[in-house]
Amino acid sequence: MSGFLPVSREDMRRQKTGQLDFVYITGDAYVDHPSFGHAVISRVLQSHGYQVGIIAQPDWKDPESIAALGTPKLGFLVTAGNMDSMVNHYTVSKKRRQTDAYTPGGVTGRRPDYATIVYCRLIRRMYPDIPVIIGGIEASLRRMGHYDYWSDKVKPSILLDAGADLISYGMGERSIVEIASALASGIAVSDLTYIRGTVFKTNDREMASYSWDGEHPAIELPAFSQIRKDKRAYAASFYTQYCNTDPFFGKRLYETYRQDDGGEIYVVQNPAPLPLSRDEMDEIYALPYMRAFHPSYEAAGGVPAITEVKFSIVSNRGCFGGCNFCALTFHQGRIIQTRSHESILTEAKLLIRDPDFKGYIHDVGGPTANFRHPACEKQLREGACTGRQCLSPVPCRHLNVSHQDYLELLQKLRSLEGVKKVFIRSGIRYDYLMYDKDRQFLRELCEHHVSGQLKVAPEHISDQVLEKMGKPSADIYYKFVQAYGQMNQKLGKNQYLVPYLMSSHPGSALNDAIKLALFLKDTGSAPKQVQDFYPTPSTISTCMYYTGLDPKTMQPVYVADNPHEKAMQRALIQYRNPKNHGLVKEALIKAGREDLYGFQKHCLIRPQSASFRPVKEEKPVKQKKKKKTIRNVHKKKRG
């Protein structure tokens, strides 16, 4: 089973492959690496005896491009790629991106907007009767009626827009095998209504409302016609979906759509798949990936996206961090699933043998690197709690805080011959780290796994904004900064923190942005990049952005949706940049903080007019000097 999967009729002839079982259409270039969803699903199917071919980035203007590998026996699989196609194409200001890391040579324009829908419609034109199963992040997060930021509309389930038969949502290794087995046994795709991790459509209301477990009836969501015109109904519907993402207690959900002929069609979501066992995770990552982009891309310079992952290792899945702006709860879920040390060490030895390996493992992690076990013992028996988070606003009293397993894994990787350094580039939850009374992980992190600077994500410093983000209070970050500085000092290392910050998140007004700017001034930080809040599908934060309501409480939330105010909030975080002077000044005046505009030390910016003469101030009373720990840790070289 070694070698790349067929991408042409010539490949099929050379590999002596007859009619394929599945043709996989992807909006990304073909990269046979376990960090790419199309590679994982294809290899899983192949390991179960199915023949799969890949059509990567077909010409969506030419229906014949879909027919490049002929008619599949069982069906087409369709994904937009590793990213939502709209996020891939546009910045938060809805400007076209200049590069695409998932395309050969990094060029843009090789996939359409709303790629899943476009590809499915092409298939329907060529093969009206062949089953079409869609998956990946774009389909997964648009599985029910959803707010679409780019069109500024509530759109129907992508299942209806695409004309597909099924959605395999989340991490689909289990569901895709069940789907394939059913189709191979002769079951019609319209009868596949019983598989976890899938969404189907039906005209039968009784089928839609049928109890999943024989005990709890399916939950009827507000009809699409209602959520499209009523933001309160939208928020209520979204939160019901959010509370039913857990595989243990999640109920079947269904949403009603009125058809042109006056009839009704129902989009039905079955409960999420159960977590993978460690053995199942190990098997998936042991499949015979080529760990490279397809050789046909060599002339274009390869596929840039593989650079970040080629020498990185996936250690876990899922995240119980609960950030409201993240869609992981909808996609991977809150229950941590991990690979064994043996599996990870075996992959590391493969990396070491790669001729391009220079001795550096770039990352060992996942959505959150230092989560190597479920948040508590209960989660693997009963699921994650509804209506409560594990880490915020305060840690749950049942939270299992330990870095011991991760420490042992990192120590084993460091000891491998040929490994010079093991970095941790995926997110470290500094709050979880601080809840660990044993400081060994912090010590080894600073001593072995940081190269000059550590990237962390406080996101903001205003507690009222952090609460809307689902993040811990700023006090936890201050304590981490101090502990990180003290540990580096103890080790004799000169290492800094690079904080990721977000502007214009729901709940953030100008005064909150000013508070963040003052924090940056106090710590001496000057971030080169700032992430403006991006309303992507299926996050609590996006729901707040669209409705102006917190779906958990149904209370109003301030939303900076005016582009000019968003620009002011972003400018405040980069107040040192002379280009932002006008916006920062305007923001200070609008917020009634003219006291921060002047020549005094506490001011954010100085007047640019030569005629300006500040009022002479009396010397302030000398106060006790503040500790320099935070400033030193955030210190940066200034050119």
XYZ file of C-alpha atoms in Angstrom:
639
model
C 0.000 0.000 0.000
C 3.013 2.290 -0.372
C 3.164 5.079 -2.929
C 0.796 7.944 -3.667
C -2.845 7.272 -4.414
C -3.832 7.576 -8.094
C -4.438 11.094 -9.375
C -4.895 10.217 -13.075
C -6.029 7.397 -15.369
C -2.357 6.754 -16.108
C -1.715 6.203 -12.376
C -4.663 3.804 -12.254
C -3.267 1.784 -15.167
C 0.224 1.732 -13.692
C -1.111 0.596 -10.299
C -3.395 -1.926 -12.028
C -6.423 -0.280 -10.436
C -9.779 -0.852 -12.042
C -12.848 1.161 -11.143
C -12.278 3.121 -7.938
C -14.565 2.737 -4.939
C -14.318 6.427 -4.073
C -13.101 9.524 -5.867
C -11.982 12.160 -3.383
C -12.322 15.800 -4.509
C -10.280 18.265 -2.444
C -9.731 22.010 -2.626
C -6.155 21.554 -1.398
C -3.224 20.207 -3.328
C -2.640 16.501 -2.704
C -0.311 16.151 0.263
C -0.026 12.631 1.654
C 0.665 13.605 5.254
C -1.384 12.927 8.424
C -1.876 16.666 8.968
C -4.072 16.780 5.849
C -7.636 15.512 6.210
C -7.909 14.091 2.702
C -4.785 11.985 3.295
C -6.074 10.571 6.592
C -9.540 9.658 5.292
C -8.128 8.148 2.093
C -5.577 6.036 3.927
C -8.163 4.867 6.473
C -10.433 3.726 3.626
C -7.502 2.078 1.872
C -6.616 0.185 5.066
C -10.142 -1.271 5.021
C -9.745 -2.520 1.465
C -11.300 0.339 -0.522
C -9.659 1.877 -3.580
C -9.501 5.667 -3.506
C -8.298 8.194 -6.057
C -7.619 11.895 -5.547
C -8.705 14.810 -7.726
C -7.000 17.796 -6.169
C -8.125 21.325 -7.036
C -10.193 20.462 -10.120
C -11.041 23.204 -12.586
C -14.456 24.222 -11.277
C -15.278 25.916 -14.577
C -14.995 22.604 -16.403
C -17.404 19.807 -15.359
C -15.177 17.275 -17.145
C -12.469 17.853 -14.529
C -14.638 15.942 -12.046
C -14.595 12.928 -14.396
C -10.805 12.621 -14.507
C -10.824 9.278 -12.658
C -14.061 7.902 -14.037
C -17.230 6.870 -12.224
C -16.640 5.574 -8.669
C -18.426 2.400 -7.553
C -19.569 3.763 -4.198
C -19.451 7.543 -4.306
C -17.659 10.863 -4.311
C -16.040 12.346 -1.207
C -15.759 16.122 -1.196
C -13.843 18.574 1.009
C -12.902 22.229 0.591
C -9.564 21.409 2.239
C -7.873 21.974 5.582
C -9.434 25.439 5.823
C -12.830 26.913 5.127
C -12.483 28.164 1.553
C -13.676 31.652 2.513
C -11.136 31.980 5.323
C -8.539 30.699 2.886
C -9.475 33.384 0.351
C -10.259 36.481 2.418
C -8.870 38.499 5.305
C -11.182 39.655 8.080
C -11.608 42.915 6.145
C -12.861 40.779 3.211
C -9.855 41.547 1.046
C -8.426 38.828 -1.176
C -5.371 37.087 0.237
C -2.253 37.182 -1.898
C -1.079 33.624 -1.215
C -2.538 30.173 -0.601
C -0.268 27.858 1.387
C -2.294 24.803 0.339
C -1.711 25.325 -3.384
C 1.459 24.493 -5.364
C 3.725 27.509 -5.412
C 1.461 29.297 -2.950
C -0.571 30.855 -5.770
C -4.194 31.875 -5.348
C -7.236 31.203 -7.499
C -7.032 27.413 -7.695
C -10.269 26.809 -5.783
C -13.642 28.574 -5.854
C -15.391 30.439 -3.062
C -17.640 28.054 -1.095
C -15.643 25.249 -2.667
C -17.646 22.347 -1.213
C -20.867 23.626 -2.784
C -19.279 24.322 -6.166
C -17.606 20.901 -6.386
C -20.817 19.091 -5.417
C -22.839 20.927 -8.029
C -20.274 19.935 -10.663
C -20.608 16.311 -9.609
C -24.402 16.497 -9.782
C -24.189 17.793 -13.351
C -21.983 14.879 -14.415
C -23.227 12.131 -12.084
C -26.745 12.914 -10.835
C -27.262 9.509 -9.191
C -23.887 8.864 -7.508
C -23.756 9.267 -3.679
C -21.923 12.414 -2.556
C -20.514 12.616 0.969
C -19.028 15.899 2.148
C -16.659 16.503 5.049
C -13.782 18.627 6.290
C -13.879 21.861 8.259
C -16.071 23.778 5.789
C -18.861 21.177 5.726
C -18.505 20.283 9.399
C -19.020 23.831 10.668
C -21.830 24.645 8.222
C -23.821 21.502 8.886
C -26.944 23.331 10.099
C -28.318 26.825 9.366
C -25.442 29.222 10.065
C -24.393 32.852 9.867
C -22.058 33.488 6.938
C -19.849 36.533 7.546
C -18.802 37.019 3.927
C -22.348 37.355 2.580
C -23.657 38.742 5.892
C -26.559 36.302 5.718
C -27.906 33.274 7.536
C -27.336 30.408 5.123
C -29.035 26.999 5.098
C -27.272 23.757 5.896
C -24.486 23.154 3.403
C -26.054 19.737 2.810
C -28.952 21.426 0.983
C -26.905 24.132 -0.736
C -24.471 21.537 -2.086
C -27.093 18.958 -3.027
C -25.016 16.307 -1.241
C -26.387 13.175 0.431
C -24.481 13.091 3.710
C -22.145 15.153 5.851
C -19.451 13.335 7.783
C -18.747 15.961 10.422
C -15.873 16.300 12.865
C -12.976 13.864 12.657
C -14.560 11.333 10.326
C -12.405 8.195 10.455
C -15.099 6.075 12.093
C -18.099 7.405 10.198
C -16.461 7.157 6.776
C -15.737 3.453 7.280
C -19.327 2.835 8.385
C -20.606 4.756 5.351
C -18.332 2.816 2.987
C -19.318 -0.537 4.504
C -23.019 0.260 4.185
C -22.731 1.435 0.571
C -20.632 -1.611 -0.341
C -23.299 -3.901 1.131
C -25.908 -2.349 -1.156
C -27.676 -0.049 1.301
C -28.961 3.088 -0.433
C -27.337 6.326 0.690
C -30.806 7.685 1.521
C -31.128 4.922 4.131
C -27.940 5.884 5.993
C -29.755 7.611 8.822
C -28.201 5.781 11.760
C -24.466 6.612 11.700
C -22.867 8.739 14.407
C -21.056 11.836 13.208
C -23.296 12.288 10.166
C -25.962 14.688 8.980
C -28.643 13.548 6.552
C -31.815 14.973 4.981
C -35.286 13.492 4.852
C -38.864 14.418 3.926
C -40.155 12.154 6.701
C -40.832 14.117 9.893
C -41.221 10.909 11.878
C -37.736 9.814 10.797
C -36.291 13.235 11.680
C -37.795 13.227 15.161
C -36.981 9.594 15.881
C -35.180 9.053 19.208
C -31.512 8.225 18.835
C -31.236 6.099 21.983
C -34.862 5.006 22.356
C -35.159 7.107 25.477
C -34.671 10.770 24.596
C -36.636 12.227 21.669
C -34.797 14.224 19.022
C -34.649 17.973 19.636
C -36.412 20.168 17.090
C -34.440 23.337 16.414
C -36.186 26.549 15.347
C -37.062 26.333 11.664
C -34.655 27.883 9.173
C -37.284 30.474 8.195
C -37.326 31.577 11.834
C -33.580 31.806 12.500
C -33.121 33.706 9.247
C -35.300 36.582 10.426
C -35.122 36.380 14.246
C -31.697 36.807 15.854
C -32.958 35.675 19.216
C -34.187 32.421 17.684
C -30.827 32.047 15.947
C -28.949 32.426 19.242
C -31.226 29.908 20.968
C -30.782 27.417 18.134
C -27.024 27.801 18.126
C -26.714 27.249 21.858
C -28.851 24.115 21.668
C -26.430 22.786 19.052
C -23.444 23.794 21.189
C -24.873 21.906 24.177
C -25.308 18.764 22.077
C -21.799 18.394 20.665
C -20.799 15.793 23.253
C -20.910 12.160 22.042
C -22.139 10.762 25.373
C -25.219 12.872 26.021
C -25.711 14.758 22.766
C -29.187 14.286 21.290
C -30.283 13.982 17.695
C -31.152 17.436 16.326
C -33.251 18.422 13.343
C -34.001 21.633 11.488
C -37.006 22.251 9.229
C -36.862 23.867 5.775
C -39.839 24.913 3.675
C -39.528 23.819 0.039
C -40.697 25.695 -3.037
C -43.607 23.297 -3.515
C -44.853 23.984 0.011
C -43.554 20.724 1.454
C -40.945 20.374 4.159
C -37.489 18.834 4.269
C -35.578 18.122 7.466
C -31.842 18.274 8.049
C -30.987 15.813 10.825
C -27.787 15.706 12.867
C -26.917 12.459 14.602
C -24.806 12.550 17.799
C -21.047 12.976 17.491
C -18.782 9.920 17.152
C -17.386 8.447 20.358
C -13.758 9.341 21.172
C -11.082 7.233 19.521
C -9.147 4.884 21.767
C -5.379 5.222 22.021
C -4.956 2.095 19.893
C -7.226 3.551 17.201
C -5.261 6.811 17.207
C -2.008 4.874 16.894
C -3.354 2.866 13.955
C -4.410 6.010 12.080
C -1.004 7.663 12.405
C 0.829 4.434 11.515
C -0.771 4.235 8.059
C 1.670 4.357 5.093
C 1.666 8.085 4.380
C 4.267 9.317 1.918
C 4.689 12.357 4.206
C 5.203 14.630 1.200
C 3.345 16.552 -1.477
C 2.642 14.807 -4.764
C 5.744 14.868 -7.018
C 3.775 16.574 -9.798
C 4.072 19.795 -7.774
C 7.871 19.882 -7.786
C 8.045 22.199 -10.797
C 5.827 24.754 -9.038
C 8.037 24.730 -5.956
C 5.980 22.345 -3.844
C 3.155 23.062 -1.403
C 4.102 25.649 1.254
C 1.735 24.267 3.920
C 3.852 21.164 4.435
C 6.776 23.234 5.694
C 5.189 23.806 9.106
C 4.088 20.203 9.621
C 6.737 18.069 7.923
C 8.815 17.778 11.094
C 5.955 18.158 13.561
C 4.122 15.378 15.386
C 0.440 15.259 16.326
C 0.199 14.124 19.940
C -3.478 14.712 20.741
C -6.917 15.765 19.554
C -9.709 17.719 21.158
C -9.560 20.661 23.531
C -11.292 21.400 26.836
C -10.016 24.998 26.772
C -13.422 26.297 25.725
C -12.402 29.507 23.919
C -15.583 31.013 22.483
C -13.923 32.164 19.254
C -12.704 28.637 18.456
C -14.741 26.014 16.568
C -12.954 23.014 18.086
C -15.925 22.151 20.286
C -17.993 21.651 17.116
C -15.262 19.874 15.162
C -12.983 17.794 17.412
C -14.912 18.070 20.655
C -13.828 18.714 24.238
C -12.603 15.222 25.107
C -8.857 14.732 24.704
C -7.706 11.747 22.644
C -4.014 10.875 22.603
C -1.470 8.692 20.878
C 0.839 6.401 22.814
C 4.479 7.287 23.445
C 5.505 4.313 21.320
C 3.494 5.574 18.340
C 4.955 9.063 18.619
C 8.526 7.802 19.031
C 8.102 5.597 15.957
C 7.015 8.637 13.932
C 9.929 10.662 15.322
C 12.348 7.999 14.052
C 10.771 8.339 10.598
C 11.459 12.088 10.737
C 15.061 11.500 11.767
C 15.624 9.319 8.709
C 14.342 12.033 6.378
C 17.308 13.511 4.449
C 15.984 17.046 5.075
C 15.830 16.581 8.866
C 18.307 18.903 10.627
C 17.806 17.639 14.152
C 14.837 19.818 15.090
C 11.343 18.507 15.793
C 9.210 21.602 15.237
C 6.239 20.659 17.383
C 4.729 17.905 19.511
C 1.141 18.800 20.245
C -2.298 19.400 18.843
C -4.974 22.035 19.408
C -3.420 22.499 22.865
C 0.009 20.952 23.324
C -0.052 20.443 27.096
C -3.376 18.574 27.185
C -2.421 14.886 27.239
C -5.438 13.452 29.055
C -9.137 14.267 29.547
C -9.962 17.140 31.880
C -11.380 14.683 34.413
C -12.022 10.964 34.743
C -15.754 11.477 34.231
C -15.386 12.671 30.624
C -14.538 9.273 29.172
C -17.557 7.709 30.900
C -20.194 10.431 30.791
C -18.853 13.193 28.557
C -18.017 16.856 29.103
C -20.354 18.910 31.280
C -23.099 20.940 29.611
C -23.210 24.631 30.467
C -19.883 24.544 32.303
C -16.280 24.920 31.218
C -13.250 23.118 32.599
C -10.928 26.131 32.850
C -12.941 29.339 32.876
C -13.903 31.551 34.510
C -12.214 29.459 37.241
C -10.909 25.889 37.004
C -13.374 23.122 37.821
C -12.687 21.467 41.164
C -12.584 18.102 39.362
C -9.912 19.262 36.875
C -7.065 16.768 36.613
C -3.946 18.939 36.388
C -0.792 17.051 35.497
C 1.997 17.430 32.939
C 3.766 14.224 33.916
C 2.831 12.187 30.826
C 3.741 15.036 28.463
C 7.019 15.588 30.302
C 7.978 11.934 29.963
C 7.121 12.013 26.248
C 9.256 15.102 25.637
C 12.150 13.606 27.594
C 12.033 10.445 25.460
C 11.990 12.478 22.252
C 14.937 14.619 23.393
C 16.968 11.493 24.096
C 16.622 10.094 20.560
C 19.878 9.989 18.636
C 19.809 12.628 15.928
C 17.441 14.984 17.769
C 19.013 18.285 18.785
C 15.921 20.131 19.965
C 12.199 19.541 20.409
C 10.115 22.689 20.088
C 6.522 23.260 21.189
C 4.845 25.550 18.686
C 1.203 24.571 19.114
C -0.621 26.385 21.874
C 0.396 26.117 25.513
C -2.456 26.852 27.900
C -0.598 28.991 30.412
C -3.562 28.945 32.808
C -3.522 25.131 32.922
C 0.237 25.299 33.429
C -0.213 27.700 36.353
C -2.770 25.405 37.982
C -0.045 22.737 38.147
C 1.662 23.207 41.508
C 4.649 21.199 40.289
C 6.879 23.619 38.348
C 8.876 20.886 36.595
C 7.045 21.373 33.298
C 7.636 25.130 33.357
C 11.309 24.483 34.090
C 11.763 21.999 31.249
C 9.714 24.151 28.900
C 12.081 27.085 29.481
C 15.204 24.935 29.555
C 14.623 22.708 26.527
C 11.633 23.682 24.404
C 11.812 27.459 23.863
C 14.135 29.154 21.414
C 14.406 32.774 22.522
C 10.683 33.458 22.667
C 7.501 31.671 23.630
C 4.215 32.469 21.918
C 1.186 32.484 24.210
C -2.370 33.691 23.737
C -3.758 35.923 26.477
C -5.858 37.493 23.648
C -6.836 40.494 25.790
C -6.319 42.058 29.193
C -9.804 43.373 29.989
C -11.635 40.890 32.187
C -15.023 41.727 30.699
C -13.700 40.927 27.216
C -11.934 37.808 28.460
C -15.196 36.598 29.953
C -16.870 36.878 26.527
C -13.892 35.074 24.998
C -14.231 32.192 27.459
C -10.706 32.936 28.693
C -9.400 33.159 32.286
C -8.939 36.509 34.010
C -5.925 38.687 33.267
C -4.607 37.980 36.750
C -3.661 34.437 35.662
C -1.645 35.835 32.775
C 0.188 38.286 35.039
C 1.121 35.405 37.342
C 2.342 33.343 34.401
C 4.463 36.215 33.087
C 6.087 36.571 36.489
C 6.664 32.819 36.871
C 8.092 32.565 33.342
C 10.456 35.474 33.982
C 11.623 34.078 37.289
C 12.245 30.619 35.827
C 14.293 32.010 32.945
C 16.275 34.136 35.370
C 16.936 31.066 37.502
C 18.141 29.163 34.425
C 20.259 32.079 33.227
C 18.277 32.380 30.003
C 17.262 35.541 28.187
C 13.892 34.465 26.745
C 10.780 36.501 26.087
C 7.061 36.115 25.642
C 5.229 37.023 22.452
C 1.531 37.513 23.313
C -1.130 36.861 20.701
C -3.777 39.572 20.960
C -7.204 40.034 19.421
C -9.022 43.268 18.715
C -12.765 43.914 18.337
C -13.970 40.681 19.902
C -17.627 40.930 20.997
C -17.693 42.683 24.358
C -14.691 44.876 23.505
C -15.380 48.609 23.395
C -12.843 51.408 22.836
C -12.097 51.671 26.548
C -11.191 47.975 26.616
C -8.861 48.461 23.653
C -7.275 51.432 25.457
C -6.756 49.276 28.532
C -4.951 46.745 26.360
C -2.797 49.490 24.812
C -1.782 50.713 28.280
C -0.829 47.165 29.228
C 1.407 46.977 26.155
C 2.965 50.317 27.063
C 3.618 49.163 30.615
C 5.231 45.900 29.473
C 7.197 47.437 26.607
C 5.526 45.194 24.035
C 5.096 46.252 20.427
C 3.207 43.498 18.561
C 3.919 43.436 14.856
C 0.727 41.534 14.078
C -2.760 41.819 15.542
C -5.660 39.485 14.847
C -8.897 41.337 14.373
C -11.789 39.103 15.448
C -12.837 36.936 12.498
C -16.466 35.684 12.603
C -16.054 32.153 11.275
C -18.940 29.634 11.234
C -20.053 27.743 14.356
C -18.407 29.626 17.201
C -20.093 31.245 20.198
C -18.228 34.476 19.397
C -19.621 34.537 15.851
C -23.103 34.023 17.267
C -22.512 37.026 19.558
C -21.185 39.072 16.641
C -24.246 38.398 14.490
C -27.001 38.522 17.110
C -25.576 40.956 19.681
C -26.552 38.370 22.304
C -24.560 36.003 24.468
C -26.274 32.691 23.591
C -25.449 31.272 27.028
C -27.371 33.994 28.879
C -29.346 35.715 26.075
C -28.071 39.020 27.465
C -26.982 41.846 25.093
C -23.312 42.073 24.148
C -21.546 45.125 22.748
C -20.293 44.404 19.223
C -17.852 46.588 17.305
C -19.123 45.803 13.819
C -18.351 49.198 12.281
C -15.176 48.862 10.150
C -13.868 52.229 11.331
C -14.230 51.395 15.008
C -12.592 48.038 14.378
C -9.695 49.870 12.739
C -9.390 52.114 15.809
C -9.291 49.135 18.167
C -6.640 47.470 16.047
C -4.625 50.695 15.840
C -4.633 51.082 19.626
C -2.830 47.751 20.001
C -0.191 49.043 17.566
C -0.222 52.601 18.870
C 3.568 52.927 18.403
C 3.236 52.706 14.632
C 3.262 56.293 13.260
C 0.765 55.242 10.572
C -1.810 54.656 13.308
C -1.418 58.082 14.960
C -4.612 59.562 13.526
C -6.765 56.573 14.412
C -5.334 56.357 17.934
C -5.936 60.051 18.511
C -9.515 59.748 17.248
C -10.120 56.733 19.489
C -8.784 58.523 22.580
C -10.971 61.557 21.930
C -14.050 59.425 21.251
C -13.493 57.473 24.481
C -12.942 60.648 26.516
C -9.312 59.738 27.204
C -7.571 62.880 26.001
C -5.393 62.509 29.104
C -3.476 59.868 27.170
C -2.657 62.320 24.372
C 0.270 64.524 25.210
C 3.918 64.630 26.237
C 3.647 63.116 29.696
C 5.132 59.703 30.400
C 1.762 58.055 30.871
C 0.492 59.161 27.424
C 0.125 56.725 24.568
C 0.894 59.183 21.765
C 2.318 62.663 21.407
C 0.804 65.475 19.339
C 2.391 65.746 15.918
C 1.698 69.486 15.527
C 4.708 71.686 16.277
C 2.386 74.408 17.598
C 1.099 72.182 20.388
C 2.286 73.298 23.823
C 1.445 71.061 26.751
C 0.240 72.557 30.004
C 3.024 72.554 32.580
C 2.287 69.976 35.225
C 3.379 69.767 38.809
C 5.815 66.977 39.546
C 3.926 63.936 40.794
C 4.586 62.488 44.208
C 7.327 59.909 43.950
C 5.844 56.441 44.202
C 7.296 53.065 45.009
C 8.945 51.497 41.956
C 7.035 48.717 40.262
C 8.591 45.324 39.761
C 10.212 45.001 36.332
C 9.485 41.323 35.833
C 6.628 41.747 33.367
C 8.413 44.460 31.358
C 11.616 42.406 31.136
C 9.833 39.266 30.010
C 8.020 41.148 27.238
C 11.092 43.180 26.290
C 11.862 43.478 22.588
C 14.741 44.898 20.588
C 13.895 48.193 18.969
C 15.366 49.046 15.622
